[in-house]
Coordinates of C-alpha atoms in Angstrom, one line a residue:
Chain A
X20 CA -7.3 -71.6 -44.4
X21 CA -5.7 -68.0 -43.6
X22 CA -5.7 -69.3 -40.1
X23 CA -3.9 -72.3 -40.9
X24 CA -1.2 -70.2 -43.0
X25 CA -0.8 -67.8 -39.8
X26 CA -0.6 -70.3 -37.3
X27 CA 1.7 -72.7 -39.1
X28 CA 3.8 -69.3 -39.4
X29 CA 3.7 -68.6 -35.8
X30 CA 4.9 -72.1 -34.8
X31 CA 7.6 -72.1 -37.4
X32 CA 8.8 -68.8 -35.7
X33 CA 8.6 -70.2 -32.2
X34 CA 10.5 -73.4 -33.3
X35 CA 13.5 -71.2 -35.0
X36 CA 13.4 -69.0 -32.0
X37 CA 14.2 -71.5 -29.7
X38 CA 17.5 -72.2 -31.6
X39 CA 18.8 -68.8 -30.2
X40 CA 18.6 -70.1 -26.5
X41 CA 19.5 -73.6 -27.3
X42 CA 22.9 -73.3 -28.7
X43 CA 23.5 -77.1 -28.7
X44 CA 20.9 -77.4 -31.6
X45 CA 22.7 -74.7 -33.6
X46 CA 25.7 -76.7 -33.4
X47 CA 24.0 -79.7 -34.5
X48 CA 23.0 -77.9 -37.5
X49 CA 26.3 -76.1 -38.3
X50 CA 29.4 -77.8 -36.8
X51 CA 28.3 -81.3 -36.9
X52 CA 27.8 -81.7 -40.8
X53 CA 31.0 -79.8 -41.3
X54 CA 32.9 -82.1 -39.1
X55 CA 31.5 -85.1 -41.1
X56 CA 32.5 -83.5 -44.4
X57 CA 36.1 -83.1 -43.2
X58 CA 36.4 -86.5 -41.5
X59 CA 35.1 -88.4 -44.8
X60 CA 37.0 -86.2 -47.3
X61 CA 40.2 -86.6 -45.7
X62 CA 40.2 -89.8 -43.7
X63 CA 38.3 -92.1 -46.0
X64 CA 38.9 -89.9 -49.2
X65 CA 42.4 -91.3 -49.9
X66 CA 41.2 -95.1 -49.8
X67 CA 37.9 -95.1 -51.7
X68 CA 38.0 -95.5 -55.5
X69 CA 35.4 -93.4 -57.4
X70 CA 36.0 -94.0 -60.9
X71 CA 35.2 -90.6 -63.0
X72 CA 35.1 -88.3 -59.9
X73 CA 37.6 -87.0 -57.4
X74 CA 36.4 -88.1 -54.1
X75 CA 35.4 -84.9 -52.8
X76 CA 33.1 -84.1 -56.0
X77 CA 31.6 -87.6 -55.4
X78 CA 31.1 -87.3 -51.6
X79 CA 29.7 -83.8 -51.3
X80 CA 26.1 -84.5 -52.9
X81 CA 25.9 -87.7 -51.0
X82 CA 26.9 -86.3 -47.6
X83 CA 24.6 -83.4 -48.1
X84 CA 21.8 -85.7 -48.7
X85 CA 22.5 -87.5 -45.6
X86 CA 22.8 -84.4 -43.5
X87 CA 19.3 -83.0 -44.9
X88 CA 17.6 -86.4 -44.2
X89 CA 18.7 -86.2 -40.3
X90 CA 17.5 -82.5 -40.3
X91 CA 14.1 -83.7 -39.3
X92 CA 15.5 -85.1 -36.2
X93 CA 14.9 -81.7 -34.2
X94 CA 11.1 -82.4 -35.3
X95 CA 11.2 -85.7 -33.7
X96 CA 12.8 -84.3 -30.5
X97 CA 10.8 -81.2 -30.3
X98 CA 7.3 -82.9 -31.0
X99 CA 8.2 -85.9 -28.3
X100 CA 9.0 -82.8 -25.9
X101 CA 6.0 -81.1 -26.7
X102 CA 3.9 -84.2 -25.9
X103 CA 5.7 -85.0 -22.7
X104 CA 5.7 -81.5 -21.3
X105 CA 1.9 -80.6 -22.1
X106 CA 2.6 -78.2 -24.6
X107 CA 0.3 -79.9 -27.2
X108 CA -2.7 -79.8 -24.7
X109 CA -2.0 -76.0 -24.6
X110 CA -2.1 -75.8 -28.3
X111 CA -5.2 -77.9 -28.5
X112 CA -7.1 -75.7 -26.4
X113 CA -6.4 -72.7 -28.4
X114 CA -8.5 -71.7 -31.3
X115 CA -5.8 -72.5 -33.7
X116 CA -5.6 -74.5 -36.9
X117 CA -5.1 -78.2 -35.9
X118 CA -2.6 -79.1 -38.6
X119 CA -0.5 -76.0 -37.8
X120 CA 1.5 -77.7 -35.0
X121 CA 3.3 -80.2 -37.2
X122 CA 3.1 -78.0 -40.3
X123 CA 4.8 -75.3 -38.3
X124 CA 7.5 -77.8 -37.3
X125 CA 8.3 -79.3 -40.4
X126 CA 8.5 -76.0 -42.0
X127 CA 11.0 -74.7 -39.6
X128 CA 13.0 -77.9 -40.5
X129 CA 13.4 -76.4 -43.9
X130 CA 14.8 -72.9 -42.9
X131 CA 17.2 -74.8 -40.7
X132 CA 18.0 -77.2 -43.4
X133 CA 18.5 -74.5 -45.7
X134 CA 21.0 -72.9 -43.4
X135 CA 23.0 -76.3 -42.8
X136 CA 23.0 -76.8 -46.5
X137 CA 24.7 -73.2 -47.2
X138 CA 27.2 -73.9 -44.6
X139 CA 27.9 -77.3 -46.1
X140 CA 28.3 -75.8 -49.5
X141 CA 30.7 -73.3 -48.4
X142 CA 32.9 -75.8 -46.6
X143 CA 32.5 -78.0 -49.7
X144 CA 33.8 -75.2 -52.1
X145 CA 36.7 -74.4 -49.7
X146 CA 38.0 -77.8 -49.7
X147 CA 37.9 -78.2 -53.3
X148 CA 34.3 -79.2 -54.6
X149 CA 33.6 -77.7 -57.9
X150 CA 30.0 -77.8 -59.6
X151 CA 29.8 -79.2 -63.1
X152 CA 26.4 -77.3 -63.5
X153 CA 24.8 -74.3 -64.7
X154 CA 22.9 -71.9 -62.0
X155 CA 19.6 -73.5 -62.8
X156 CA 20.8 -76.8 -62.1
X157 CA 22.5 -76.0 -58.8
X158 CA 19.1 -74.1 -57.8
X159 CA 17.3 -77.3 -59.0
X160 CA 19.6 -79.4 -56.7
X161 CA 18.7 -77.3 -53.8
X162 CA 15.2 -77.4 -54.4
X163 CA 15.2 -81.3 -54.6
X164 CA 17.0 -81.4 -51.4
X165 CA 14.6 -79.1 -49.7
X166 CA 11.8 -81.3 -51.2
X167 CA 13.5 -84.4 -49.8
X168 CA 14.4 -83.0 -46.5
X169 CA 10.8 -81.7 -46.0
X170 CA 9.1 -85.3 -46.8
X171 CA 11.9 -86.8 -44.2
X172 CA 10.7 -84.2 -41.5
X173 CA 7.4 -86.0 -41.7
X174 CA 8.9 -89.4 -41.0
X175 CA 10.7 -87.9 -37.9
X176 CA 7.4 -86.2 -37.0
X177 CA 5.9 -89.6 -36.8
X178 CA 8.8 -91.2 -34.9
X179 CA 8.8 -88.3 -32.5
X180 CA 5.0 -88.8 -31.6
X181 CA 5.4 -92.7 -31.5
X182 CA 8.4 -93.1 -29.0
X183 CA 8.2 -92.4 -25.3
X184 CA 11.3 -90.4 -24.8
X185 CA 13.6 -88.2 -26.6
X186 CA 16.2 -90.8 -26.2
X187 CA 14.5 -93.2 -27.9
X188 CA 13.6 -91.0 -30.7
X189 CA 17.3 -90.5 -31.0
X190 CA 18.4 -94.1 -30.9
X191 CA 15.5 -95.2 -33.2
X192 CA 16.4 -92.5 -35.6
X193 CA 20.0 -93.4 -36.0
X194 CA 19.0 -97.2 -36.2
X195 CA 16.8 -96.3 -39.2
X196 CA 18.6 -93.6 -41.1
X197 CA 22.3 -94.8 -40.8
X198 CA 21.8 -98.0 -42.5
X199 CA 19.7 -96.3 -45.2
X200 CA 22.3 -93.8 -46.0
X201 CA 25.4 -95.9 -45.8
X202 CA 23.9 -98.8 -47.8
X203 CA 23.6 -96.4 -50.9
X204 CA 25.6 -94.6 -53.2
X205 CA 26.1 -91.5 -50.9
X206 CA 29.7 -92.6 -49.8
X207 CA 31.3 -95.3 -52.1
X208 CA 30.0 -96.5 -55.5
X209 CA 27.5 -99.1 -55.3
X210 CA 29.6 -101.4 -57.5
X211 CA 31.9 -101.9 -54.8
X212 CA 29.4 -103.6 -52.4
X213 CA 28.6 -107.0 -52.2
X214 CA 25.7 -108.7 -54.1
X215 CA 23.1 -108.4 -51.4
X216 CA 24.0 -104.9 -50.4
X217 CA 24.4 -103.6 -53.8
X218 CA 20.8 -104.8 -54.6
X219 CA 19.4 -103.0 -51.5
X220 CA 21.3 -99.9 -52.5
X221 CA 20.0 -99.9 -55.9
X222 CA 16.4 -99.8 -55.0
X223 CA 17.3 -97.4 -51.8
X224 CA 15.5 -94.1 -52.3
X225 CA 18.8 -92.4 -51.0
X226 CA 20.6 -93.9 -53.8
X227 CA 18.2 -92.4 -56.3
X228 CA 18.1 -88.9 -54.4
X229 CA 22.0 -89.0 -54.3
X230 CA 22.4 -90.0 -57.9
X231 CA 19.7 -87.2 -58.8
X232 CA 21.9 -84.7 -57.0
X233 CA 25.2 -86.0 -58.9
X234 CA 23.5 -85.7 -62.2
X235 CA 22.2 -82.2 -61.3
X236 CA 25.6 -80.7 -59.9
X237 CA 28.1 -82.9 -61.3
X238 CA 26.7 -83.6 -64.8
X239 CA 26.5 -87.2 -64.2
X240 CA 24.6 -89.5 -66.3
X241 CA 20.8 -89.2 -65.0
X242 CA 18.6 -91.8 -66.1
X243 CA 15.3 -91.3 -64.4
X244 CA 17.1 -90.4 -61.1
X245 CA 16.0 -86.8 -61.2
X246 CA 12.2 -87.6 -61.6
X247 CA 12.7 -90.8 -59.6
X248 CA 13.8 -88.7 -56.4
X249 CA 10.9 -86.3 -56.8
X250 CA 8.4 -89.0 -57.0
X251 CA 10.0 -90.7 -53.8
X252 CA 9.8 -87.3 -51.9
X253 CA 6.1 -87.1 -52.7
X254 CA 5.4 -90.6 -52.0
X255 CA 7.3 -90.4 -48.5
X256 CA 5.1 -87.3 -47.9
X257 CA 2.1 -88.8 -49.0
X258 CA 2.5 -91.7 -46.8
X259 CA 3.9 -90.2 -43.8
X260 CA 2.3 -86.9 -43.4
X261 CA -1.2 -88.4 -43.1
X262 CA 0.3 -91.1 -40.5
X263 CA 2.0 -88.3 -38.4
X264 CA -1.3 -86.2 -38.5
X265 CA -3.2 -89.3 -37.5
X266 CA -0.7 -90.0 -34.6
X267 CA -0.8 -86.4 -33.3
X268 CA -4.5 -86.7 -33.0
X269 CA -4.1 -89.9 -31.1
X270 CA -1.3 -88.7 -28.9
X271 CA -3.0 -85.5 -28.1
X272 CA -6.3 -87.4 -27.0
X273 CA -4.6 -89.5 -24.4
Chain B
X25 CA -33.3 -64.9 -9.4
X26 CA -36.3 -64.8 -11.4
X27 CA -36.6 -63.6 -14.8
X28 CA -39.7 -62.8 -17.2
X29 CA -37.9 -64.1 -20.3
X30 CA -37.8 -67.9 -19.7
X31 CA -38.1 -69.8 -23.2
X32 CA -40.8 -72.5 -23.0
X33 CA -38.4 -75.1 -24.4
X34 CA -35.3 -75.5 -22.4
X35 CA -33.4 -76.7 -25.4
X36 CA -33.8 -73.0 -26.4
X37 CA -32.1 -71.6 -23.5
X38 CA -28.8 -73.2 -25.1
X39 CA -27.5 -70.3 -26.9
X40 CA -24.2 -68.6 -25.9
X41 CA -25.5 -65.2 -24.7
X42 CA -28.4 -66.5 -22.4
X43 CA -27.2 -64.9 -19.0
X44 CA -29.1 -67.6 -17.0
X45 CA -27.5 -70.6 -18.5
X46 CA -24.8 -71.8 -16.2
X47 CA -21.1 -71.4 -17.3
X48 CA -20.6 -75.0 -16.9
X49 CA -23.1 -77.8 -17.2
X50 CA -22.4 -81.4 -17.2
X51 CA -25.1 -84.3 -17.6
X52 CA -24.3 -88.0 -17.5
X53 CA -20.8 -87.8 -18.5
X54 CA -19.1 -91.2 -19.1
X55 CA -15.5 -91.5 -20.3
X56 CA -13.9 -94.9 -20.6
X57 CA -10.3 -95.7 -21.6
X58 CA -10.4 -99.4 -22.5
X59 CA -11.9 -101.4 -19.5
X60 CA -11.5 -98.4 -17.1
X61 CA -14.3 -96.1 -16.5
X62 CA -12.5 -92.7 -15.6
X63 CA -15.6 -90.8 -15.3
X64 CA -18.9 -92.9 -14.5
X65 CA -22.0 -90.6 -14.8
X66 CA -20.9 -87.1 -13.7
X67 CA -23.2 -84.3 -13.2
X68 CA -21.9 -80.9 -12.5
X69 CA -23.2 -77.5 -12.7
X70 CA -21.3 -74.2 -12.1
X71 CA -23.2 -70.8 -12.3
X72 CA -21.7 -67.8 -13.8
X73 CA -18.9 -66.1 -11.9
X74 CA -19.0 -69.1 -9.3
X75 CA -15.9 -71.1 -8.4
X76 CA -16.2 -75.0 -8.0
X77 CA -13.5 -77.1 -6.8
X78 CA -13.3 -80.8 -8.0
X79 CA -11.9 -82.5 -5.0
X80 CA -10.4 -86.0 -4.9
X81 CA -7.4 -88.2 -4.8
X82 CA -5.2 -89.1 -7.7
X83 CA -6.9 -91.2 -10.4
X84 CA -10.5 -90.3 -9.1
X85 CA -10.9 -88.7 -12.7
X86 CA -10.4 -85.1 -11.9
X87 CA -8.1 -84.4 -14.6
X88 CA -10.1 -86.5 -17.1
X89 CA -13.1 -84.2 -16.4
X90 CA -11.1 -81.1 -16.9
X91 CA -9.8 -82.6 -20.4
X92 CA -13.3 -83.3 -21.4
X93 CA -14.5 -79.9 -20.3
X94 CA -11.5 -78.1 -22.3
X95 CA -12.2 -79.9 -25.5
X96 CA -8.8 -82.2 -25.4
X97 CA -11.0 -85.3 -25.0
X98 CA -14.5 -86.3 -26.3
X99 CA -17.1 -87.8 -24.1
X100 CA -18.2 -91.2 -24.8
X101 CA -21.9 -90.4 -23.3
X102 CA -23.3 -87.3 -21.9
X103 CA -23.8 -83.6 -22.7
X104 CA -21.2 -81.0 -21.7
X105 CA -21.7 -77.4 -22.1
X106 CA -19.3 -74.6 -21.4
X107 CA -20.1 -71.0 -21.8
X108 CA -23.2 -72.2 -23.6
X109 CA -21.4 -74.1 -26.1
X110 CA -21.3 -77.9 -26.5
X111 CA -17.8 -79.1 -26.3
X112 CA -18.0 -81.5 -29.0
X113 CA -20.2 -79.7 -31.5
X114 CA -19.0 -76.1 -30.8
X115 CA -15.5 -77.1 -29.9
X116 CA -13.8 -74.5 -32.0
X117 CA -16.0 -71.8 -30.9
X118 CA -15.4 -72.7 -27.3
X119 CA -11.7 -72.5 -27.5
X120 CA -12.2 -69.0 -27.8
X121 CA -13.8 -68.6 -24.5
X122 CA -11.7 -70.9 -22.1
X123 CA -8.4 -70.8 -20.5
X124 CA -6.6 -73.9 -19.1
X125 CA -3.5 -74.1 -16.8
X126 CA -2.4 -77.0 -14.9
X127 CA 0.2 -78.8 -12.8
X128 CA 2.3 -79.4 -16.0
X129 CA 3.1 -75.5 -16.7
X130 CA 2.8 -75.8 -20.1
X131 CA 5.0 -73.3 -21.5
X132 CA 8.0 -73.4 -24.0
X133 CA 11.1 -73.3 -22.0
X134 CA 13.2 -72.1 -24.7
X135 CA 11.1 -69.1 -25.3
X136 CA 11.3 -66.0 -23.0
X137 CA 8.1 -65.2 -20.8
X138 CA 7.2 -62.6 -23.2
X139 CA 7.7 -64.7 -26.3
X140 CA 5.6 -67.5 -24.7
X141 CA 2.5 -65.1 -24.1
X142 CA 3.0 -63.4 -27.7
X143 CA 3.1 -66.9 -29.3
X144 CA -0.2 -67.6 -27.3
X145 CA -1.9 -64.4 -28.0
X146 CA -1.1 -64.7 -31.8
X147 CA -2.5 -68.3 -31.8
X148 CA -5.8 -66.8 -30.6
X149 CA -5.6 -64.7 -33.5
X150 CA -4.3 -61.4 -32.2
X151 CA -2.0 -59.3 -34.2
X152 CA 1.6 -59.2 -33.0
X153 CA 1.5 -55.9 -31.6
X154 CA -1.8 -56.4 -29.7
X155 CA -0.1 -59.7 -28.4
X156 CA 2.8 -58.0 -27.1
X157 CA 0.8 -55.4 -25.2
X158 CA -1.6 -57.9 -23.6
X159 CA 1.5 -60.0 -22.9
X160 CA 3.4 -57.3 -21.0
X161 CA 0.3 -56.6 -19.2
X162 CA 0.1 -59.9 -17.7
X163 CA 3.8 -60.1 -17.0
X164 CA 3.5 -57.2 -14.9
X165 CA 0.0 -58.4 -13.3
X166 CA 2.0 -61.6 -12.7
X167 CA 5.2 -60.1 -11.1
X168 CA 7.2 -61.6 -14.0
X169 CA 8.3 -58.4 -15.7
X170 CA 11.9 -58.8 -14.4
X171 CA 12.0 -62.0 -16.2
X172 CA 10.2 -61.1 -19.3
X173 CA 13.2 -61.6 -21.4
X174 CA 14.5 -64.6 -19.7
X175 CA 14.0 -68.3 -21.3
X176 CA 11.3 -70.0 -19.3
X177 CA 13.8 -72.7 -18.4
X178 CA 15.4 -70.3 -15.9
X179 CA 12.2 -69.6 -14.1
X180 CA 11.4 -71.1 -10.6
X181 CA 8.5 -73.6 -10.3
X182 CA 6.4 -70.8 -8.9
X183 CA 7.3 -68.5 -11.8
X184 CA 6.5 -70.9 -14.5
X185 CA 3.2 -71.8 -12.8
X186 CA 2.4 -68.3 -13.1
X187 CA 3.3 -67.7 -16.7
X188 CA 1.3 -70.7 -17.4
X189 CA -1.8 -69.0 -15.8
X190 CA -0.9 -65.9 -17.6
X191 CA -0.7 -67.9 -20.8
X192 CA -4.5 -69.1 -20.0
X193 CA -5.5 -65.5 -19.5
X194 CA -4.5 -63.9 -22.8
X195 CA -7.6 -64.1 -24.4
X196 CA -9.6 -62.8 -21.1
X197 CA -11.5 -66.3 -21.1
X198 CA -14.8 -66.2 -19.2
X199 CA -14.3 -69.8 -18.1
X200 CA -11.1 -70.7 -16.6
X201 CA -10.0 -74.4 -15.7
X202 CA -7.2 -75.1 -13.3
X203 CA -6.1 -78.5 -12.9
X204 CA -4.3 -79.0 -9.5
X205 CA -3.1 -75.5 -9.9
X206 CA -0.8 -75.7 -6.8
X207 CA 0.4 -79.0 -6.6
X208 CA 4.0 -79.2 -6.0
X209 CA 4.3 -75.4 -5.3
X210 CA 6.1 -74.2 -2.0
X211 CA 3.8 -72.6 0.7
X212 CA 4.7 -69.2 -0.4
X213 CA 4.1 -69.6 -4.1
X214 CA 1.0 -71.3 -3.3
X215 CA -0.5 -68.6 -1.2
X216 CA 0.3 -65.9 -3.8
X217 CA -1.5 -68.2 -6.5
X218 CA -4.5 -68.3 -4.5
X219 CA -4.5 -64.5 -3.9
X220 CA -4.5 -64.5 -8.0
X221 CA -7.2 -67.0 -8.4
X222 CA -9.4 -65.0 -5.8
X223 CA -8.9 -61.7 -7.8
X224 CA -9.9 -63.5 -10.9
X225 CA -12.8 -65.0 -9.4
X226 CA -13.7 -61.5 -8.0
X227 CA -13.7 -59.8 -11.2
X228 CA -16.4 -62.5 -12.3
X229 CA -14.6 -65.2 -14.2
X230 CA -16.0 -68.5 -13.5
X231 CA -13.5 -71.0 -12.4
X232 CA -13.4 -74.8 -12.2
X233 CA -10.3 -76.0 -10.5
X234 CA -9.4 -79.5 -9.5
X235 CA -7.2 -80.1 -6.3
X236 CA -6.2 -82.8 -3.8
X237 CA -6.2 -80.4 -0.8
X238 CA -9.4 -79.7 1.2
X239 CA -7.8 -76.4 2.4
X240 CA -7.5 -75.2 -1.0
X241 CA -11.0 -76.1 -1.8
X242 CA -12.2 -74.4 1.4
X243 CA -10.5 -71.3 0.7
X244 CA -11.3 -70.8 -3.0
X245 CA -14.5 -72.6 -3.8
X246 CA -18.0 -71.6 -3.3
X247 CA -19.0 -75.1 -4.0
X248 CA -17.0 -78.4 -3.7
X249 CA -17.9 -81.6 -5.6
X250 CA -15.9 -84.7 -4.0
X251 CA -15.1 -87.1 -6.8
X252 CA -14.0 -90.5 -6.3
X253 CA -13.8 -93.6 -8.7
X254 CA -15.2 -91.5 -11.7
X255 CA -18.3 -90.3 -9.6
X256 CA -19.2 -87.1 -7.7
X257 CA -20.0 -88.5 -4.3
X258 CA -20.8 -85.6 -2.4
X259 CA -21.1 -81.8 -3.2
X260 CA -21.9 -78.7 -1.1
X261 CA -20.2 -75.9 0.3
X262 CA -17.3 -76.4 2.4
X263 CA -19.2 -76.0 5.9
X264 CA -21.8 -78.5 4.6
X265 CA -19.2 -81.2 3.8
X266 CA -17.6 -80.6 7.0
X267 CA -20.8 -80.9 8.8
X268 CA -21.4 -84.4 7.1
X269 CA -18.1 -85.4 8.7
X270 CA -19.7 -84.7 12.1
X271 CA -17.3 -82.6 13.7
X272 CA -13.6 -82.7 14.4
X273 CA -11.2 -85.5 14.6
X274 CA -9.7 -86.3 18.0
X275 CA -6.5 -88.3 17.7
X276 CA -4.6 -90.4 20.4
X277 CA -1.1 -91.5 20.3
X278 CA -0.7 -94.5 22.8
X279 CA 2.3 -95.7 24.8
X280 CA 1.8 -99.2 23.6
X281 CA 0.2 -100.4 20.2
X282 CA -1.4 -103.3 22.3
X283 CA -3.6 -100.9 24.4
X284 CA -5.3 -99.7 21.5
X285 CA -8.6 -102.1 21.6
X286 CA -8.8 -101.2 25.3
X287 CA -8.5 -97.1 24.4
X288 CA -11.3 -97.7 21.7
X289 CA -13.7 -99.2 24.0
X290 CA -13.0 -96.3 26.2
X291 CA -13.3 -93.6 23.7
X292 CA -16.1 -95.2 21.8
X293 CA -19.0 -93.4 23.8
X294 CA -17.8 -90.0 22.7
X295 CA -18.4 -90.8 19.0
X296 CA -21.2 -91.9 16.8
X297 CA -19.1 -94.7 15.4
X298 CA -16.5 -97.2 16.4
X299 CA -13.1 -95.5 16.8
X300 CA -10.4 -96.4 14.1
X301 CA -7.2 -97.7 15.0
X302 CA -3.7 -97.7 13.1
X303 CA -0.8 -99.3 15.4
X304 CA -0.6 -97.2 18.2
X305 CA -2.9 -94.4 17.0
X306 CA -6.5 -94.3 17.8
X307 CA -8.7 -91.8 16.2
X308 CA -12.4 -90.9 16.3
X309 CA -14.7 -88.2 15.1
X310 CA -16.2 -86.3 18.1
X311 CA -19.4 -84.7 18.5
X312 CA -18.7 -81.5 20.3
X313 CA -15.3 -79.4 20.9
X314 CA -15.9 -78.2 24.5
X315 CA -14.2 -80.4 27.2
X316 CA -13.6 -83.3 24.6
X317 CA -9.8 -83.4 25.4
X318 CA -10.5 -83.5 29.1
X319 CA -13.1 -86.0 28.7
X320 CA -10.7 -88.3 26.7
X321 CA -8.0 -88.0 29.1
X322 CA -10.3 -89.0 32.1
X323 CA -11.6 -92.0 30.1
X324 CA -8.2 -93.2 29.1
X325 CA -6.9 -92.7 32.5
X326 CA -9.8 -94.7 34.2
X327 CA -9.2 -97.5 31.5
X328 CA -5.4 -97.5 32.5
X329 CA -4.2 -96.6 29.0
X330 CA -0.7 -94.6 28.8
X331 CA -1.0 -91.9 26.4
X332 CA 2.0 -89.9 24.6
X333 CA 0.2 -87.3 22.7
X334 CA -3.5 -86.3 21.7
X335 CA -5.2 -83.7 20.0
X336 CA -8.3 -82.4 18.1
X337 CA -7.6 -81.5 14.5
X338 CA -9.7 -80.1 11.6
X339 CA -10.9 -83.0 9.1
X340 CA -8.7 -83.6 6.2
X341 CA -9.4 -84.8 2.8
X342 CA -8.6 -88.4 4.2
X343 CA -11.2 -87.9 6.7
X344 CA -13.8 -86.8 4.0
X345 CA -12.9 -89.9 2.1
X346 CA -13.0 -92.2 5.0
X347 CA -16.4 -90.8 6.1
X348 CA -18.0 -90.6 2.6
X349 CA -16.4 -94.0 0.7
X350 CA -15.3 -96.1 3.6
X351 CA -11.9 -96.3 2.0
X352 CA -8.8 -94.1 2.3
X353 CA -8.0 -91.3 0.0
X354 CA -5.3 -93.3 -2.2
X355 CA -5.5 -93.6 -5.9
X356 CA -8.4 -95.7 -6.6
X357 CA -7.7 -99.4 -6.2
X358 CA -10.4 -102.1 -6.0
X359 CA -8.8 -104.2 -3.3
X360 CA -9.7 -101.3 -0.8
X361 CA -13.1 -101.2 1.0
X362 CA -12.1 -101.9 4.7
X363 CA -12.9 -99.2 7.1

């Protein structure tokens, strides 16, 4: 058990260490989300009606959830690379804890997610976002985002282990995550969508997480959204973590 | 070597610290992927401190064998013991005692050379300071000190391969596996790596290496096992293998391909087997060396065959294969079988 913890930390450190030498990744974590916030806020902002909220206030929780969901992309790309370049073989011949390669990966995502979250929040506050929440709720929101992001990292871990190249991880990932985030309450009120889409948006876990964030940060009516978001995150984790671990064993045993 | 403490039951000898147990012992190893038998009943034995070369073409099963020996794959059938430990039952403990380096230099390109070695050291359970010290030591040994703080992606192919080998040596493993260590390297890096491997072997490390090159096996290995289609088809020292080939090859390039059958008939008495022909080239394994060329020229002249070039050369892997299996050393393919 002690071995699992130290090995996981070593792998996390390795994955964070590579950010230094791969500046393009650092840009993906920092500049890109800021660009999205600015584009949405100022290009779409004037055209989208969000009754009860300024669009900036409405947008920020949604776009942060989207950004956090994409945070696990690094895991997909990195794992795919580790398998194709044979680094996984090296790890598997070392007397290290088996689970540490995946656990270390996803843990590193939490750190990078936190970094891009802080940059996004700073940007949001500069362009006029305001919390309607106490410190406790703000922190609870950050905690929920980290949990949701961590769960999603395992989805990407599975994706990265299943596809044959980083390019297909990229396009499949976008194919899956883009519709999920757009057909949700992240960017527009669900009521404005046509029937079928609205139905999907209602049951979409993204909607539930975004609604939970609005409840925590904007004092929006919560319903069961906060608990729903926690449960969804745990369910995603419980389903995808074992699948990814199993896939890791298979991929490594080729 | 004899010893007075031979246990009565051979199974009793299977404890990690018995100095008489071979470093590597493989019995009846079978490994299939779907319908393909990658390893079809392999037996191998490597004494402590010895170097064994597993020689064979692509697809012969060399890499599969290494992957089983290094716990990356589980055998379907057979017993495989390395450093006195079973590769399945004692896999965890075994990983403390082996190092693997290969043709796909498995280093993290985004980390520096030193960071790579420190990471591996820590995954062996070393403390950070100790891992760092060992990493610096290895970088010095492998002449990578100047590049220690550069990302590995800036390294040349030879440097990467050295870093990969250094990573395999972090924990000073008594048994080292090298999967095609010099494939794709330029001749200078290749020679340097050979020197390193010789030094390691000289210090008592048991080495199992796979290679497609007879000269590499020749230079580095005490024993060579020739593997083809998942089976060990010959084993011995390099001299023994060459003896089995029955001497050196004479190759004649003719002025006209049409004359090949005539040339083959003229040269046939010089060999124990019928000469092979491919286009305008006739080849045969000759018995002796002295006077061979003169005799060949005389015979071809008498037969009225025009010759562009002829020469004697040392046996190559292709010759070993042709002689041992009757098919050329290409990736295993069921349609072959003509000689």
